[in-house]
Amino acid sequence: MALTKNLSVYFVIAVTYLAAAQAATFNITNSCNYTVWAAAKPGGGIRLDPDQTWTLNVSSGTSGARIWGRTNCTFDSAGNGTCLTGDCNGVLECDSFGTAPNTIVEYALNQYNNLDFYDVSVVDGFNIPLSFTPLTNNCTRSVNCTADINGECPSQLKAPGGCNNPCTVFKTNQYCCTNNTCGPTDYSNFFKTRCPDVYTYPKDCVSGTFTCPGGTDYSLVFCP
Ligand SMILES: *[C@@H]1O[C@H](CO)[C@@H](O)[C@H](O)[C@H]1NC(C)=O
Ligand SMILES: *[C@@H]1O[C@H](CO)[C@@H](O)[C@H](O)[C@H]1NC(C)=O
Ligand SMILES: *[C@@H]1O[C@H](CO)[C@@H](O)[C@H](O)[C@H]1NC(C)=O
Ligand SMILES: *[C@@H]1O[C@H](CO)[C@@H](O)[C@H](O)[C@H]1NC(C)=O
Ligand SMILES: *[C@@H]1O[C@H](CO)[C@@H](O)[C@H](O)[C@H]1NC(C)=O
Ligand SMILES: *[C@@H]1O[C@H](CO)[C@@H](O)[C@H](O)[C@H]1NC(C)=O
Ligand SMILES: *[C@@H]1O[C@H](CO)[C@@H](O)[C@H](O)[C@H]1NC(C)=O
Ligand SMILES: *[C@@H]1O[C@H](CO)[C@@H](O)[C@H](O)[C@H]1NC(C)=O
């Protein structure tokens, strides 16, 4: 009995220690001259006025994760409200992904060979320019989408506060890739020309996914 209890205490300590040792930190900074409501799943969300930083810790092994920004939000004191772009079911602390248009950072930690995988995606449209940069482990491959996508957005894709992806607007297989075979289009090329390192359509297999050793920390800057 006592032995079992002791072992489980050691196990909890060991697991806690490993998780702490391998957790990744994301420094998320708003360099825009307007307020951004940063959002993360997992992680929640927070209001970032210009020059504010949110330090987000994420456990090792996290996958299928996203970080994005929301604009023109209003929330009540309970954290219920709405955002013009990137809204996540009307709550300040997101527990679901955002709605298009939103520029997205996607990542998975400690995957194959203990590598982190990350990319920037405009497959759900674009709202805020951003850059994503590894900070530690000698990992240096920064990715960004900082062109004036909103200003140059094709008229059919224009949305309040951003530039939609064509799937959101036209809902056809060609753009949404529901049959799993689709190629680049004039619309995806609009994004690709301006942001060559990012995912621009559902089956885009650019050299758009990057890796770092597990345990790397990262920085995300809105309006770098
Ligand atoms: C992340 O941000 C925090 C708070 O601003 C800062 O103390 C820390 O040095 C930053 N980390 C890195 C690696 O830049
Ligand atoms: C923010 O910056 C943009 C581009 O530099 C400028 O046009 C705009 O007036 C600025 N807005 C504010 C509120 O400072
Ligand atoms: C995040 O992790 C860093 C480094 O381990 C630690 O210094 C910081 O206190 C943690 N912040 C939060 C909010 O948990
Ligand atoms: C969103 O907010 C910005 C600055 O906070 C403002 O300039 C802009 O008009 C707002 N957009 C809409 C559609 O409300
Ligand atoms: C906020 O939203 C949650 C979830 O929808 C709901 O349970 C809660 O009652 C809301 N609070 C207020 C003050 O509206
Ligand atoms: C980063 O690279 C330098 C020079 O090659 C090396 O001395 C250092 O140990 C490396 N650091 C890490 C964390 O890998
Ligand atoms: C964005 O990425 C491109 C291509 O890698 C690079 O040339 C440019 O300097 C980057 N811009 C910013 C603001 O990081
Ligand atoms: C899937 O959709 C693409 C683009 O619309 C089309 O060219 C292709 O023929 C479709 N493939 C199948 C198997 O339906």
mmCIF file of C-alpha atoms in Angstrom, residues 19 21 69 81 97 121 169 184 188 199 203 217:
data_model
loop_
_atom_site.group_PDB
_atom_site.id
_atom_site.type_symbol
_atom_site.label_atom_id
_atom_site.label_comp_id
_atom_site.label_asym_id
_atom_site.label_seq_id
_atom_site.Cartn_x
_atom_site.Cartn_y
_atom_site.Cartn_z
ATOM 1 C CA ALA A 19 6.204 17.947 -18.907
ATOM 2 C CA ALA A 21 11.155 20.212 -19.103
ATOM 3 C CA GLY A 69 -5.587 36.705 -34.090
ATOM 4 C CA GLY A 81 -19.146 38.629 -27.187
ATOM 5 C CA PHE A 97 -10.932 27.299 -33.976
ATOM 6 C CA SER A 121 -1.766 28.929 -43.434
ATOM 7 C CA VAL A 169 -17.067 32.166 -50.650
ATOM 8 C CA PRO A 184 -3.769 25.587 -57.228
ATOM 9 C CA SER A 188 -4.583 30.445 -54.338
ATOM 10 C CA TYR A 199 -0.222 27.034 -47.258
ATOM 11 C CA LYS A 203 -3.651 20.179 -50.875
ATOM 12 C CA ASP A 217 10.346 28.001 -28.006
#
